C-alpha atoms as a printed R data frame, in Angstrom:
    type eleno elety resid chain resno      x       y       z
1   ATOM     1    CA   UNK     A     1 98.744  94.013 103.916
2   ATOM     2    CA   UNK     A     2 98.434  94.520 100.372
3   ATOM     3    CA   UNK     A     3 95.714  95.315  98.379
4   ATOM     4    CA   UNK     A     4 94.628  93.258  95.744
5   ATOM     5    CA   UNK     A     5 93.529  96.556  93.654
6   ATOM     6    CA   UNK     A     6 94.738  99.775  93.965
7   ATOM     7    CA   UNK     A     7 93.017 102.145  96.729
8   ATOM     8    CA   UNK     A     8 90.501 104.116  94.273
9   ATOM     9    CA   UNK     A     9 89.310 101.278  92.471
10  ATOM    10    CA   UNK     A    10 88.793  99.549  95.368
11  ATOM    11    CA   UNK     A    11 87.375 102.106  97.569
12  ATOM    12    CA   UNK     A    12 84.939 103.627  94.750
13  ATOM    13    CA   UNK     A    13 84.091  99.762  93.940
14  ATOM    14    CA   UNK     A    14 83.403  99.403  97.399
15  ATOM    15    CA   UNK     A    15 81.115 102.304  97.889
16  ATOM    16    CA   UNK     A    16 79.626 101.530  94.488
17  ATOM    17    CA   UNK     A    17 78.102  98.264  96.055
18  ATOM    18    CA   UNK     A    18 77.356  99.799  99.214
19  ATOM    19    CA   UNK     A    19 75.060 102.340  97.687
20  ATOM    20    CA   UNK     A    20 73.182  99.410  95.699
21  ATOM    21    CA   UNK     A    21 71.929  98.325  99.462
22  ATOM    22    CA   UNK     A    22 71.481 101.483 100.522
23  ATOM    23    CA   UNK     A    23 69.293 102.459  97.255
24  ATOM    24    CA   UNK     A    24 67.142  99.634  97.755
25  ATOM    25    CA   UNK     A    25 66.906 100.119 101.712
26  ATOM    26    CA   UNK     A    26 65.537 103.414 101.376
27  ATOM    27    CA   UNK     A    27 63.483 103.218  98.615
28  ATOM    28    CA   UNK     A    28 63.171  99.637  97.544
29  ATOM    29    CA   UNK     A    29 59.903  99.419  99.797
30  ATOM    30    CA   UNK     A    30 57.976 102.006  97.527
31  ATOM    31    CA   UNK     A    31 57.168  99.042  95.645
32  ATOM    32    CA   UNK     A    32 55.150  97.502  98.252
33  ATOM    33    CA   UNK     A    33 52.878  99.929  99.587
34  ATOM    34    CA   UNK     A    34 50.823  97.076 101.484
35  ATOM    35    CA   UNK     A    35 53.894  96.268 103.451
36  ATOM    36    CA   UNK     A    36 53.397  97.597 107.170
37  ATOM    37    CA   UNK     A    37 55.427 100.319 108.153
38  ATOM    38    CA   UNK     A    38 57.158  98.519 110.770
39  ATOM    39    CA   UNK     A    39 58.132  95.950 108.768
40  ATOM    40    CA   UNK     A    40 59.724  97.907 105.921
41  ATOM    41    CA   UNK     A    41 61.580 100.063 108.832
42  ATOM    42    CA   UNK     A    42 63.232  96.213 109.900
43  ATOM    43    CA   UNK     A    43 63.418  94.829 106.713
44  ATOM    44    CA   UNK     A    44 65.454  97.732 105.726
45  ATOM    45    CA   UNK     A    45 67.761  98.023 108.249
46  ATOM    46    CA   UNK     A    46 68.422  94.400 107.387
47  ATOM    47    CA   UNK     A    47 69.531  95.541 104.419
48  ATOM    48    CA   UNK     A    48 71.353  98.828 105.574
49  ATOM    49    CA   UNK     A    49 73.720  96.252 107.549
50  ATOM    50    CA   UNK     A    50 74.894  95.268 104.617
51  ATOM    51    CA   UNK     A    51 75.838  98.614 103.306
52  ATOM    52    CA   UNK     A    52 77.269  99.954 106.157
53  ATOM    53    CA   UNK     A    53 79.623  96.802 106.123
54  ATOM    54    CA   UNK     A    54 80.657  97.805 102.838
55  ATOM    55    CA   UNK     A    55 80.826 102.141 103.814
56  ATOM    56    CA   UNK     A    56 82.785 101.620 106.706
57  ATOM    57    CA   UNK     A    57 85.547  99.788 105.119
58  ATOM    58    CA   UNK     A    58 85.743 101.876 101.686
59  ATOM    59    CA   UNK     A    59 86.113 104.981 104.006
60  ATOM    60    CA   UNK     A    60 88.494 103.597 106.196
61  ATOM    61    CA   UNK     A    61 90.661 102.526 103.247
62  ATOM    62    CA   UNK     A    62 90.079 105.108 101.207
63  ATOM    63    CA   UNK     A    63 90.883 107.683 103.778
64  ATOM    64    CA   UNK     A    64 94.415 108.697 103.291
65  ATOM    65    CA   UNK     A    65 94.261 108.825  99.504
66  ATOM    66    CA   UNK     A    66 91.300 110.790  99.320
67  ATOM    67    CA   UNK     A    67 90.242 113.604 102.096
68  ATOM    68    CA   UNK     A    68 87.209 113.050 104.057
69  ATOM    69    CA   UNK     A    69 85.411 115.594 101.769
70  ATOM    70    CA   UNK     A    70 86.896 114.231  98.157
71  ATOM    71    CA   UNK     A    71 84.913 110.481  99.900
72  ATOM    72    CA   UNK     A    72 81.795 111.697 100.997
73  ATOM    73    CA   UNK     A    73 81.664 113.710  96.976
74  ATOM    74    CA   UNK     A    74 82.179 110.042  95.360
75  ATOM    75    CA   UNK     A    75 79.958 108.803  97.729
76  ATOM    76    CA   UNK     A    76 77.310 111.751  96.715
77  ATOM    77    CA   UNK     A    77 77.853 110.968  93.112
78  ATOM    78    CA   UNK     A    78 77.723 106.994  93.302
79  ATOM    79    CA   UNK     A    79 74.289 107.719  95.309
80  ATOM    80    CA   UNK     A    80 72.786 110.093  92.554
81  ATOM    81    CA   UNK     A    81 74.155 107.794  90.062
82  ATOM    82    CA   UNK     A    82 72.859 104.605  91.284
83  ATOM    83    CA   UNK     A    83 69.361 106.240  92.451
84  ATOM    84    CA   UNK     A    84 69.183 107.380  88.577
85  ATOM    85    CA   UNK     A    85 69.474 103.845  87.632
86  ATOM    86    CA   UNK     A    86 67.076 102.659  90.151
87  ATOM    87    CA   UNK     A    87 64.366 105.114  89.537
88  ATOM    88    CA   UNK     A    88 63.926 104.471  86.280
89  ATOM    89    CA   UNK     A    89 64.748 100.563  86.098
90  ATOM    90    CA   UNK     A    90 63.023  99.769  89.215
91  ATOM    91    CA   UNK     A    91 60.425 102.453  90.067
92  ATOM    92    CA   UNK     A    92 59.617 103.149  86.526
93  ATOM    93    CA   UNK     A    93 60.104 106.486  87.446
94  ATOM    94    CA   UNK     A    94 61.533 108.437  84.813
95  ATOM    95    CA   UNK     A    95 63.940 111.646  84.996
96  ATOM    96    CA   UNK     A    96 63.213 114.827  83.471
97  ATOM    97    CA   UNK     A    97 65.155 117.461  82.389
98  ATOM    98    CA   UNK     A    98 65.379 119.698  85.676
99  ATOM    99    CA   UNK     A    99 66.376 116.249  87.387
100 ATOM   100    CA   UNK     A   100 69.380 115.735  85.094
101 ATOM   101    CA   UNK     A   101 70.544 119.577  85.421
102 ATOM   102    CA   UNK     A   102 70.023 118.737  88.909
103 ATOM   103    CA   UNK     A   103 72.286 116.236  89.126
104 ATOM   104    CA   UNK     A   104 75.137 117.766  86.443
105 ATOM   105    CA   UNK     A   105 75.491 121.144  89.219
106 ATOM   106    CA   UNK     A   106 75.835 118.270  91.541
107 ATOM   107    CA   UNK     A   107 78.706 116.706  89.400
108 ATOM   108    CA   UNK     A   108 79.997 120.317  88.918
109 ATOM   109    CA   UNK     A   109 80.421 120.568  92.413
110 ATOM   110    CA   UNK     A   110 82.414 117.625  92.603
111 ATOM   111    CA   UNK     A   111 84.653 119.236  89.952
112 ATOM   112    CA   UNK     A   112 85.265 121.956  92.340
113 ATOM   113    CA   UNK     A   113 86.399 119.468  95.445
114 ATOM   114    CA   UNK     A   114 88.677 117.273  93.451
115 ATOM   115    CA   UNK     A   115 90.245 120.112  91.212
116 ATOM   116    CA   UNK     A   116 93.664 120.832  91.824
117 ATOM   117    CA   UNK     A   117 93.904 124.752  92.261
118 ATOM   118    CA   UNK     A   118 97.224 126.508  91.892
């Protein structure tokens, strides 16, 4: 079957969209602190369903041209990168310094997995 993109834009698009639901089922309920517990813990894995039908088939296709540990590293950095977005746009949160250095050893580790070494 072909593809109608190639494998990394459609994998990384794939988990790009799948860590939008996944942001906002873990921490999209912060919002709404008079929401019961239980209801946030079903309303959320609502929403996880739909990120986990989005995970499951960027890994699967993505496996092959990237290794197991080069997809869970985009995945890492998609998450951090999203949850950036979301903290500040949606929580109101905003991200200091230590948070951003945080974040960049993060995205130097992920310079270490996909580097080609001699």
């Amino acid at each position: 079957m072909a593809l109608p993109f190639s494998v990394p834009v459609l994998t990384i698009g794939l988990l790009l969209l799948s860590n939008v639901f996944m942001t906002f089922a873990w921490y999209g309920h912060l919002k709404f602190k008079e929401t019961t517990l239980i209801a946030v813990i079903f309303i959320s894995w609502g929403i996880a369903f739909f990120e986990y039908t989005l995970m499951v088939p960027a890994n699967r296709i993505g496996h092959g041209h990237f290794s197991a540990a080069e997809l869970k590293t985009i995945q890492e950095v998609i998450t951090l990168s999203v949850f950036a977005v979301f903290s500040v746009f949606y929580l109101k949160e905003p991200l200091s310094w230590n948070h951003i250095v945080g974040f960049a050893f993060i995205g130097l580790g992920a310079f270490f997995i996909f580097h080609k070494w001699a």
